[in-house]
């Protein structure tokens, strides 16, 4: 199969949005939910519902705490729950009714950054946008990049382009008071241009090497935006849910082999993920074996029929938009080598929302729960 190399850098649906501009991103269409083969399996509580519940409870917390914090800015409409976690993370104290500023925080590759105003936030990556909204500061977000597909409010914001190919002029025209992103945001000269223009720019590590990095990323975003208590609370809640999902997976009696395929039909892109893809972390946490990592593959490698047949995965894991882009399971089976695998013969295909699977954020526990359900039906 002729395969075009492309930097997968995990667009979380951005290319699909460009290919299908009429589609409302961030919401999986009904037909995508119906395409799972075999016996019906119970789905984990959707991450959207989880976040909605957290923010609904947080709204009450914010009202109770109103007037207790000091800030020159208006109180946001919502704030996450301040419930403390038993996980090994910093204890969650009272969450802030409003951002407490100024604050000075470290920025990866840029020294310390002092933030004095968070009234006009621009997250430079979709995963950061999701965290900002989960922290109850979505009403202050003035724009997002095209990888921000969740929540729907983030997807609906004006766009600054794609996280890896940003332009300083368009961002500066929106008069941001703070920019927050991961090292994937760039290119680097643009980040330096934004800093030189005087806009506080905080870069936080993704923590992609381990699921343990999720909490640190959430706390770093909270600290940068003047709501460290909210960050600690959200990180603790996320860690507790993640621990529960991992514990449930530990009851599995088998370790099925799973191949993560990154496909984009319109661009003739097909790659297999390996160590460092992000999906490998969830596959392993779900008591599975990542086929790419087992074969010694790096982050992403062009897919060949021979390599896939040799790996012979029991399940195929794809991003929902990617699966749709090749025509669903039927279209996927037409890719060379797929139908000849055990997964292909059994139509054992799992698809998850792009940002949920690879965003490494508040919805990661929900993604892990869904993956555990798919790989180990007996644990439902």
JSON list of N, CA and C in Angstrom, two decimals, residues 15 66 70 95 106 109 111-112 125 144 148 172-173 192 197 219-220 230 252 261 264 312 316 338 363:
[
{"chain": "A", "resi": 15, "resn": "UNK", "atom": "N", "xyz": [-7.82, 17.57, 11.44]},
{"chain": "A", "resi": 15, "resn": "UNK", "atom": "CA", "xyz": [-7.86, 17.35, 10.00]},
{"chain": "A", "resi": 15, "resn": "UNK", "atom": "C", "xyz": [-9.24, 16.93, 9.56]},
{"chain": "A", "resi": 66, "resn": "UNK", "atom": "N", "xyz": [-17.89, 32.49, 47.36]},
{"chain": "A", "resi": 66, "resn": "UNK", "atom": "CA", "xyz": [-17.87, 33.84, 46.81]},
{"chain": "A", "resi": 66, "resn": "UNK", "atom": "C", "xyz": [-17.57, 34.85, 47.92]},
{"chain": "A", "resi": 70, "resn": "UNK", "atom": "N", "xyz": [-9.56, 36.96, 47.12]},
{"chain": "A", "resi": 70, "resn": "UNK", "atom": "CA", "xyz": [-9.24, 38.32, 46.72]},
{"chain": "A", "resi": 70, "resn": "UNK", "atom": "C", "xyz": [-8.74, 38.32, 45.31]},
{"chain": "A", "resi": 95, "resn": "UNK", "atom": "N", "xyz": [-11.23, 25.74, 46.98]},
{"chain": "A", "resi": 95, "resn": "UNK", "atom": "CA", "xyz": [-11.01, 26.23, 45.63]},
{"chain": "A", "resi": 95, "resn": "UNK", "atom": "C", "xyz": [-11.32, 27.71, 45.57]},
{"chain": "A", "resi": 106, "resn": "UNK", "atom": "N", "xyz": [6.73, 28.68, 36.65]},
{"chain": "A", "resi": 106, "resn": "UNK", "atom": "CA", "xyz": [7.75, 28.28, 35.68]},
{"chain": "A", "resi": 106, "resn": "UNK", "atom": "C", "xyz": [7.13, 27.92, 34.34]},
{"chain": "A", "resi": 109, "resn": "UNK", "atom": "N", "xyz": [11.26, 25.79, 29.17]},
{"chain": "A", "resi": 109, "resn": "UNK", "atom": "CA", "xyz": [12.10, 26.44, 28.18]},
{"chain": "A", "resi": 109, "resn": "UNK", "atom": "C", "xyz": [12.04, 27.95, 28.17]},
{"chain": "A", "resi": 111, "resn": "UNK", "atom": "N", "xyz": [11.90, 29.99, 31.42]},
{"chain": "A", "resi": 111, "resn": "UNK", "atom": "CA", "xyz": [12.08, 30.60, 32.73]},
{"chain": "A", "resi": 111, "resn": "UNK", "atom": "C", "xyz": [10.77, 30.85, 33.43]},
{"chain": "A", "resi": 112, "resn": "UNK", "atom": "N", "xyz": [10.78, 31.76, 34.40]},
{"chain": "A", "resi": 112, "resn": "UNK", "atom": "CA", "xyz": [9.56, 32.09, 35.15]},
{"chain": "A", "resi": 112, "resn": "UNK", "atom": "C", "xyz": [8.73, 33.13, 34.40]},
{"chain": "A", "resi": 125, "resn": "UNK", "atom": "N", "xyz": [-3.29, 24.50, 22.70]},
{"chain": "A", "resi": 125, "resn": "UNK", "atom": "CA", "xyz": [-3.50, 23.09, 22.34]},
{"chain": "A", "resi": 125, "resn": "UNK", "atom": "C", "xyz": [-4.88, 22.67, 22.80]},
{"chain": "A", "resi": 144, "resn": "UNK", "atom": "N", "xyz": [-9.36, 29.22, 20.41]},
{"chain": "A", "resi": 144, "resn": "UNK", "atom": "CA", "xyz": [-8.69, 27.93, 20.58]},
{"chain": "A", "resi": 144, "resn": "UNK", "atom": "C", "xyz": [-8.10, 27.51, 19.24]},
{"chain": "A", "resi": 148, "resn": "UNK", "atom": "N", "xyz": [-8.82, 21.69, 19.45]},
{"chain": "A", "resi": 148, "resn": "UNK", "atom": "CA", "xyz": [-9.73, 21.80, 20.61]},
{"chain": "A", "resi": 148, "resn": "UNK", "atom": "C", "xyz": [-11.14, 21.40, 20.17]},
{"chain": "A", "resi": 172, "resn": "UNK", "atom": "N", "xyz": [-2.08, 37.63, 18.28]},
{"chain": "A", "resi": 172, "resn": "UNK", "atom": "CA", "xyz": [-1.95, 38.94, 18.91]},
{"chain": "A", "resi": 172, "resn": "UNK", "atom": "C", "xyz": [-3.14, 39.83, 18.61]},
{"chain": "A", "resi": 173, "resn": "UNK", "atom": "N", "xyz": [-3.76, 39.63, 17.45]},
{"chain": "A", "resi": 173, "resn": "UNK", "atom": "CA", "xyz": [-4.93, 40.44, 17.09]},
{"chain": "A", "resi": 173, "resn": "UNK", "atom": "C", "xyz": [-6.10, 40.21, 18.03]},
{"chain": "A", "resi": 192, "resn": "UNK", "atom": "N", "xyz": [8.40, 32.43, 20.56]},
{"chain": "A", "resi": 192, "resn": "UNK", "atom": "CA", "xyz": [9.31, 33.49, 20.98]},
{"chain": "A", "resi": 192, "resn": "UNK", "atom": "C", "xyz": [8.79, 34.86, 20.56]},
{"chain": "A", "resi": 197, "resn": "UNK", "atom": "N", "xyz": [6.41, 39.97, 22.28]},
{"chain": "A", "resi": 197, "resn": "UNK", "atom": "CA", "xyz": [5.33, 40.97, 22.18]},
{"chain": "A", "resi": 197, "resn": "UNK", "atom": "C", "xyz": [4.77, 41.32, 23.55]},
{"chain": "A", "resi": 219, "resn": "UNK", "atom": "N", "xyz": [-2.43, 20.53, 37.44]},
{"chain": "A", "resi": 219, "resn": "UNK", "atom": "CA", "xyz": [-2.05, 21.46, 38.50]},
{"chain": "A", "resi": 219, "resn": "UNK", "atom": "C", "xyz": [-1.26, 22.64, 37.96]},
{"chain": "A", "resi": 220, "resn": "UNK", "atom": "N", "xyz": [-0.41, 22.39, 36.96]},
{"chain": "A", "resi": 220, "resn": "UNK", "atom": "CA", "xyz": [0.39, 23.46, 36.38]},
{"chain": "A", "resi": 220, "resn": "UNK", "atom": "C", "xyz": [-0.50, 24.48, 35.66]},
{"chain": "A", "resi": 230, "resn": "UNK", "atom": "N", "xyz": [-8.22, 24.92, 42.52]},
{"chain": "A", "resi": 230, "resn": "UNK", "atom": "CA", "xyz": [-9.05, 24.22, 41.55]},
{"chain": "A", "resi": 230, "resn": "UNK", "atom": "C", "xyz": [-8.22, 23.16, 40.80]},
{"chain": "A", "resi": 252, "resn": "UNK", "atom": "N", "xyz": [-8.20, -8.43, 35.21]},
{"chain": "A", "resi": 252, "resn": "UNK", "atom": "CA", "xyz": [-8.27, -9.17, 33.95]},
{"chain": "A", "resi": 252, "resn": "UNK", "atom": "C", "xyz": [-7.40, -10.42, 34.01]},
{"chain": "A", "resi": 261, "resn": "UNK", "atom": "N", "xyz": [-3.96, 2.13, 15.37]},
{"chain": "A", "resi": 261, "resn": "UNK", "atom": "CA", "xyz": [-3.77, 2.59, 14.00]},
{"chain": "A", "resi": 261, "resn": "UNK", "atom": "C", "xyz": [-4.20, 4.04, 13.87]},
{"chain": "A", "resi": 264, "resn": "UNK", "atom": "N", "xyz": [-5.99, 8.47, 8.25]},
{"chain": "A", "resi": 264, "resn": "UNK", "atom": "CA", "xyz": [-6.72, 9.61, 7.72]},
{"chain": "A", "resi": 264, "resn": "UNK", "atom": "C", "xyz": [-6.98, 9.29, 6.24]},
{"chain": "A", "resi": 312, "resn": "UNK", "atom": "N", "xyz": [-0.31, -9.42, 14.12]},
{"chain": "A", "resi": 312, "resn": "UNK", "atom": "CA", "xyz": [-1.56, -10.15, 14.33]},
{"chain": "A", "resi": 312, "resn": "UNK", "atom": "C", "xyz": [-2.27, -9.74, 15.63]},
{"chain": "A", "resi": 316, "resn": "UNK", "atom": "N", "xyz": [-8.06, -3.84, 17.18]},
{"chain": "A", "resi": 316, "resn": "UNK", "atom": "CA", "xyz": [-7.54, -2.63, 16.57]},
{"chain": "A", "resi": 316, "resn": "UNK", "atom": "C", "xyz": [-8.16, -1.44, 17.28]},
{"chain": "A", "resi": 338, "resn": "UNK", "atom": "N", "xyz": [-5.27, -5.66, 6.97]},
{"chain": "A", "resi": 338, "resn": "UNK", "atom": "CA", "xyz": [-6.17, -5.57, 8.12]},
{"chain": "A", "resi": 338, "resn": "UNK", "atom": "C", "xyz": [-7.08, -6.78, 8.21]},
{"chain": "A", "resi": 363, "resn": "UNK", "atom": "N", "xyz": [-10.49, 13.52, 31.01]},
{"chain": "A", "resi": 363, "resn": "UNK", "atom": "CA", "xyz": [-11.30, 12.42, 30.47]},
{"chain": "A", "resi": 363, "resn": "UNK", "atom": "C", "xyz": [-10.52, 11.13, 30.27]}
]
